[in-house]
Amino acid sequence: MSILKLPRGRELDLSQPHIMAVLNVTPDSFSDGGSHTSYDSAVNKALELLKQGATIIDIGGESTRPGAPDVSLEDELNRVIPVIKALRERSDCVISIDTSKAKVMAQAVAAGADLINDVRALQEPDALQTAAGLNVPICLMHMQGQPRTMQSAPKYDNLISEINDFFIQRIQACESLGIDKKQIILDPGFGFGKTLAHNYEILNQIDAFKIMGCEVLAGLSRKSMIGNLLSRDTDERLAGSLAGALIAAQKGAKIIRVHDVAQTSDVLKVWQACEKGLDNKGNLNVG
Ligand code: 7PM
């Protein structure tokens, strides 16, 4: 029984899997660089993703792509805060802020965000202290190295236990500042300092990261672990991404971070119908 506590008395029940939709608000996704219409179209896109079956919208203004330039605090705030405010005005959905910067975390939650998704696991200056004061669930992701260099030569003596050792250390750091571990989600970080073989070993053993009572998030949508295995360009990775999403969910990941929400929702519904059964009206059995 895993229920995340969200702001304003809301909850997210992780007894079933949830789809987290990626909503990038980087300049390459804002063709006009941040005008009123671009915020509007980001909000409309988010509302569409919710209709397609997402329960969480993950809003990110920093590209963590290997080799991507660092984004200034000002630019990141200018990209994400107006979108969070505008989406919050129009929906009570779960809004996740994808950031590593303490000031972005604080302003995002003040603007209506519900959850912090940090690929640097609260290791940037002030992030841990700030997050502890915000009282929202936190996703801690594992990364070996730094985005710019992490894919040059990833190496592990024991992949699974090294990732879990990192999680234990970060959970302890969170707990020391008063963060309840029931509010922590763990993410092994597909593609973040991992070879192709590492990524598939992680996927095969994703249940091994359900430690200390925490649920697991899996983000493999359109990643190179799909593209390099299959020799597919980014726009040809849907089938592989859906297979990965289903495997992760069947092995116990409770939040699946994806770009292709409608298709992932179909896949998870077929699995859930099979797993839970349907009543005589065709509705999923509860429990
Ligand atoms: C280019 C390459 C652009 C990779 C973006 C990415 C994760 C995440 C990202 C993840 C969590 C992407 C990544 N990946 N947050 N943010 N887990 N928690 O494919 O796997 O979206 S950025």
Coordinates of C-alpha atoms and ligand atoms in Angstrom, one line a residue:
M1 CA 0.0 0.0 0.0
S2 CA 1.9 2.9 -1.3
I3 CA 0.3 6.3 -1.4
L4 CA 2.2 9.5 -2.1
K5 CA 1.0 12.6 -0.2
L6 CA 0.6 15.6 -2.5
P7 CA 0.0 19.3 -1.7
R8 CA -3.6 20.4 -0.8
G9 CA -4.5 17.1 0.7
R10 CA -4.4 15.2 -2.6
E11 CA -2.9 11.7 -3.0
L12 CA -1.3 9.5 -5.6
D13 CA -2.1 5.8 -5.2
L14 CA 0.8 3.7 -6.5
S15 CA -1.0 0.4 -6.1
Q16 CA -1.5 0.5 -9.9
P17 CA 1.0 1.8 -12.5
H18 CA 0.8 5.5 -13.6
I19 CA 1.9 7.2 -16.8
M20 CA 4.2 10.2 -16.4
A21 CA 4.1 12.2 -19.6
V22 CA 7.2 14.1 -20.7
L23 CA 6.5 17.8 -21.4
N24 CA 9.7 19.5 -22.6
V25 CA 9.7 23.3 -22.5
T26 CA 13.3 23.7 -23.8
P27 CA 13.9 26.2 -26.7
D28 CA 14.0 23.3 -29.3
S29 CA 10.4 22.5 -28.2
F30 CA 9.4 26.2 -28.2
S31 CA 9.8 27.3 -31.7
D32 CA 9.3 30.9 -30.8
G33 CA 11.4 30.8 -27.7
G34 CA 8.8 31.5 -25.0
S35 CA 5.9 33.8 -26.1
H36 CA 2.4 33.6 -24.7
T37 CA 1.3 31.3 -27.5
S38 CA 4.1 28.9 -26.7
Y39 CA 3.1 28.6 -23.1
D40 CA -0.5 28.2 -24.3
S41 CA 0.5 25.4 -26.6
A42 CA 2.5 23.7 -23.8
V43 CA -0.6 23.7 -21.6
N44 CA -2.8 22.5 -24.4
K45 CA -0.3 19.7 -25.1
A46 CA -0.4 18.8 -21.3
L47 CA -4.2 18.7 -21.3
E48 CA -4.1 16.4 -24.4
L49 CA -1.6 14.1 -22.6
L50 CA -4.0 13.8 -19.6
K51 CA -6.9 12.9 -21.9
Q52 CA -4.7 10.2 -23.4
G53 CA -4.1 8.6 -20.0
A54 CA -1.3 10.3 -18.3
T55 CA -1.8 11.1 -14.6
I56 CA 1.5 13.0 -14.1
I57 CA 2.9 15.7 -16.3
D58 CA 6.7 16.0 -16.0
I59 CA 7.7 19.6 -16.9
G60 CA 11.3 20.1 -17.7
G61 CA 13.2 23.2 -18.9
E62 CA 16.7 21.8 -18.8
S63 CA 18.0 19.4 -21.4
T64 CA 19.9 16.5 -19.7
R65 CA 20.9 15.2 -23.1
P66 CA 24.6 14.1 -23.2
G67 CA 26.6 17.1 -24.3
A68 CA 23.8 19.6 -23.9
P69 CA 24.8 23.1 -22.6
D70 CA 24.0 23.9 -19.0
V71 CA 20.9 26.1 -18.6
S72 CA 21.0 29.3 -16.5
L73 CA 18.6 29.6 -13.5
E74 CA 16.9 32.5 -15.1
D75 CA 16.2 30.7 -18.4
E76 CA 15.0 27.6 -16.6
L77 CA 12.6 29.6 -14.4
N78 CA 11.3 31.6 -17.4
R79 CA 10.6 28.4 -19.3
V80 CA 8.9 26.3 -16.6
I81 CA 7.1 28.6 -14.1
P82 CA 4.6 30.2 -16.5
V83 CA 3.7 26.7 -17.8
I84 CA 3.2 25.3 -14.3
K85 CA 1.0 28.3 -13.3
A86 CA -1.1 28.1 -16.5
L87 CA -1.5 24.3 -16.3
R88 CA -2.5 24.5 -12.6
E89 CA -5.2 27.0 -13.4
R90 CA -6.7 24.6 -15.8
S91 CA -6.2 21.2 -14.2
D92 CA -5.8 19.4 -10.8
C93 CA -3.5 16.8 -12.4
V94 CA -0.2 15.8 -10.8
I95 CA 2.5 18.2 -11.9
S96 CA 6.1 17.1 -11.7
I97 CA 9.0 19.5 -12.0
D98 CA 12.1 18.0 -13.7
T99 CA 14.9 20.1 -12.2
S100 CA 18.1 19.9 -10.1
K101 CA 18.1 23.5 -9.1
A102 CA 16.9 24.4 -5.6
K103 CA 15.4 27.7 -6.7
V104 CA 13.4 26.1 -9.5
M105 CA 12.1 23.5 -7.1
A106 CA 10.9 26.1 -4.7
Q107 CA 9.3 28.4 -7.3
A108 CA 7.8 25.4 -9.1
V109 CA 6.0 24.1 -6.0
A110 CA 4.8 27.6 -5.1
A111 CA 3.4 27.8 -8.7
G112 CA 1.5 24.6 -8.2
A113 CA 3.9 21.7 -8.9
D114 CA 3.3 18.5 -6.8
L115 CA 6.4 16.4 -7.2
I116 CA 10.2 16.9 -7.7
N117 CA 11.9 14.8 -10.3
D118 CA 15.7 15.3 -9.9
V119 CA 18.1 13.4 -12.2
R120 CA 20.8 14.6 -9.8
A121 CA 19.1 13.1 -6.7
L122 CA 19.2 16.4 -4.7
Q123 CA 23.0 16.6 -4.8
E124 CA 23.2 20.1 -6.2
P125 CA 23.8 23.0 -3.7
D126 CA 20.8 23.6 -1.4
A127 CA 18.6 21.1 -3.2
L128 CA 18.3 18.7 -0.3
Q129 CA 17.5 21.4 2.2
T130 CA 15.0 23.1 -0.1
A131 CA 13.3 19.9 -1.1
A132 CA 13.0 19.0 2.6
G133 CA 11.1 22.2 3.2
L134 CA 8.6 21.7 0.4
N135 CA 6.8 18.6 1.6
V136 CA 6.3 17.0 -1.8
P137 CA 7.2 13.5 -3.1
I138 CA 10.7 13.3 -4.7
C139 CA 12.0 11.1 -7.4
L140 CA 15.7 10.3 -6.9
M141 CA 17.5 9.2 -10.0
H142 CA 20.8 7.4 -10.3
M143 CA 23.4 8.7 -12.7
Q144 CA 27.0 7.6 -13.0
G145 CA 29.1 10.7 -13.9
Q146 CA 27.8 13.9 -15.4
P147 CA 25.5 14.4 -18.4
R148 CA 28.3 15.7 -20.6
T149 CA 30.6 12.7 -20.1
M150 CA 28.5 9.9 -18.6
Q151 CA 28.3 7.8 -21.7
S152 CA 32.0 7.8 -22.5
A153 CA 32.9 4.7 -20.4
P154 CA 30.3 3.6 -17.9
K155 CA 31.7 0.8 -15.6
Y156 CA 30.4 -1.1 -12.6
D157 CA 31.8 -3.9 -10.5
N158 CA 28.2 -4.8 -9.4
L159 CA 25.6 -2.8 -11.3
I160 CA 22.6 -3.4 -9.2
S161 CA 24.2 -3.2 -5.8
E162 CA 26.1 0.0 -6.7
I163 CA 22.9 1.7 -7.8
N164 CA 21.1 0.5 -4.6
D165 CA 24.1 1.7 -2.4
F166 CA 23.6 5.1 -4.0
F167 CA 19.9 5.0 -3.3
I168 CA 20.5 4.0 0.4
Q169 CA 22.9 6.9 0.8
R170 CA 20.5 9.4 -0.8
I171 CA 17.5 8.1 1.2
Q172 CA 19.5 8.5 4.4
A173 CA 20.5 12.1 3.4
C174 CA 16.8 12.8 2.8
E175 CA 15.7 11.3 6.1
S176 CA 18.4 13.2 8.0
L177 CA 16.6 16.4 6.9
G178 CA 13.2 15.1 7.8
I179 CA 12.0 13.8 4.4
D180 CA 9.7 10.7 4.9
K181 CA 11.0 7.8 2.9
K182 CA 7.4 7.0 2.0
Q183 CA 7.6 10.1 -0.1
I184 CA 10.6 8.9 -2.1
I185 CA 10.5 7.3 -5.5
L186 CA 13.6 5.6 -6.9
D187 CA 14.7 5.6 -10.5
P188 CA 17.7 3.6 -11.9
G189 CA 18.2 6.2 -14.6
F190 CA 18.2 4.3 -17.9
G191 CA 20.9 5.8 -20.2
F192 CA 22.5 7.9 -17.5
G193 CA 26.1 6.4 -17.3
K194 CA 25.0 2.9 -18.5
T195 CA 26.0 0.8 -21.5
L196 CA 23.4 -1.0 -23.6
A197 CA 24.1 -4.2 -21.6
H198 CA 23.7 -2.3 -18.3
N199 CA 20.4 -0.9 -19.3
Y200 CA 18.9 -4.3 -20.1
E201 CA 20.3 -5.8 -16.9
I202 CA 18.6 -3.0 -15.0
L203 CA 15.3 -3.5 -16.9
N204 CA 15.4 -7.3 -16.2
Q205 CA 16.0 -6.6 -12.5
I206 CA 14.0 -3.5 -12.0
D207 CA 12.2 -5.0 -9.0
A208 CA 15.6 -5.1 -7.2
F209 CA 15.4 -1.4 -6.7
K210 CA 12.2 -1.6 -4.6
I211 CA 14.1 -1.0 -1.4
M212 CA 13.3 0.6 1.9
G213 CA 9.6 0.7 1.0
C214 CA 10.1 2.9 -2.0
E215 CA 8.4 2.5 -5.4
V216 CA 10.3 2.7 -8.7
L217 CA 10.0 4.9 -11.7
A218 CA 11.2 3.7 -15.1
G219 CA 12.1 6.1 -18.0
L220 CA 13.2 4.4 -21.1
S221 CA 10.9 6.0 -23.7
R222 CA 12.7 6.6 -27.1
K223 CA 16.1 6.2 -25.4
S224 CA 19.2 4.9 -27.1
M225 CA 18.8 1.6 -25.3
I226 CA 15.9 1.1 -27.7
G227 CA 17.4 2.8 -30.7
N228 CA 20.9 1.2 -30.5
L229 CA 19.5 -2.3 -29.9
L230 CA 17.1 -2.0 -32.9
S231 CA 19.1 0.4 -35.1
R232 CA 16.1 2.8 -35.1
D233 CA 16.1 6.6 -35.2
T234 CA 14.3 8.5 -32.4
D235 CA 11.0 8.7 -34.4
E236 CA 11.1 4.9 -35.0
R237 CA 11.3 3.7 -31.4
L238 CA 7.7 3.4 -30.5
A239 CA 7.3 -0.4 -30.5
G240 CA 10.6 -0.9 -28.6
S241 CA 9.6 1.8 -26.1
L242 CA 6.2 0.1 -25.5
A243 CA 7.8 -3.3 -25.0
G244 CA 10.2 -1.7 -22.4
A245 CA 7.3 0.1 -20.7
L246 CA 5.3 -3.1 -20.4
I247 CA 8.3 -5.1 -19.1
A248 CA 9.1 -2.4 -16.5
A249 CA 5.4 -2.3 -15.3
Q250 CA 5.1 -6.1 -15.2
K251 CA 8.2 -6.2 -13.1
G252 CA 6.8 -3.7 -10.6
A253 CA 7.7 -0.2 -11.7
K254 CA 4.8 2.0 -10.7
I255 CA 5.5 5.2 -12.7
I256 CA 6.4 4.9 -16.3
R257 CA 7.8 8.1 -17.9
V258 CA 7.0 8.3 -21.5
H259 CA 6.5 10.5 -24.6
D260 CA 3.9 8.3 -26.3
V261 CA 1.1 8.4 -23.8
A262 CA -1.9 7.2 -25.8
Q263 CA 0.0 4.1 -27.0
T264 CA 1.5 3.3 -23.6
S265 CA -2.0 3.7 -22.0
D266 CA -3.4 1.1 -24.4
V267 CA -0.6 -1.3 -23.6
L268 CA -1.0 -1.0 -19.9
K269 CA -4.8 -1.3 -20.1
V270 CA -4.4 -4.7 -22.0
W271 CA -2.1 -5.9 -19.3
Q272 CA -4.3 -4.7 -16.5
A273 CA -7.4 -6.3 -18.1
C274 CA -5.5 -9.6 -18.2
E275 CA -4.1 -9.2 -14.7
K276 CA -7.2 -8.0 -12.9
G277 CA -10.1 -9.2 -15.0
L278 CA -13.2 -7.4 -16.1
D279 CA -16.7 -7.2 -14.7
N280 CA -19.8 -7.9 -16.9
K281 CA -19.8 -4.3 -18.1
G282 CA -16.2 -4.6 -19.3
N283 CA -14.8 -2.4 -16.4
L284 CA -11.6 -3.4 -14.7
N285 CA -12.1 -5.3 -11.5
V286 CA -11.0 -3.2 -8.5
G287 CA -8.4 -4.2 -6.0
Ligands
7PM1 C1 17.9 13.7 -24.5 C2 18.4 12.5 -24.0 C3 16.9 14.4 -24.0 C4 17.8 12.0 -22.8 C5 16.3 13.9 -22.9 C6 16.7 12.7 -22.3 C7 14.8 10.6 -17.2 C8 14.4 11.8 -16.5 C9 15.2 12.3 -18.5 C10 14.6 9.3 -16.5 C11 13.8 10.6 -14.7 C12 14.7 11.6 -21.7 C13 16.0 12.1 -21.2 N1 15.3 10.9 -18.4 N2 13.9 11.8 -15.3 N3 14.7 12.8 -17.4 N4 14.1 9.4 -15.3 N5 13.3 10.5 -13.4 O1 14.8 10.7 -22.5 O2 14.9 8.3 -17.1 O3 13.7 12.2 -21.5 S1 15.8 13.2 -19.8

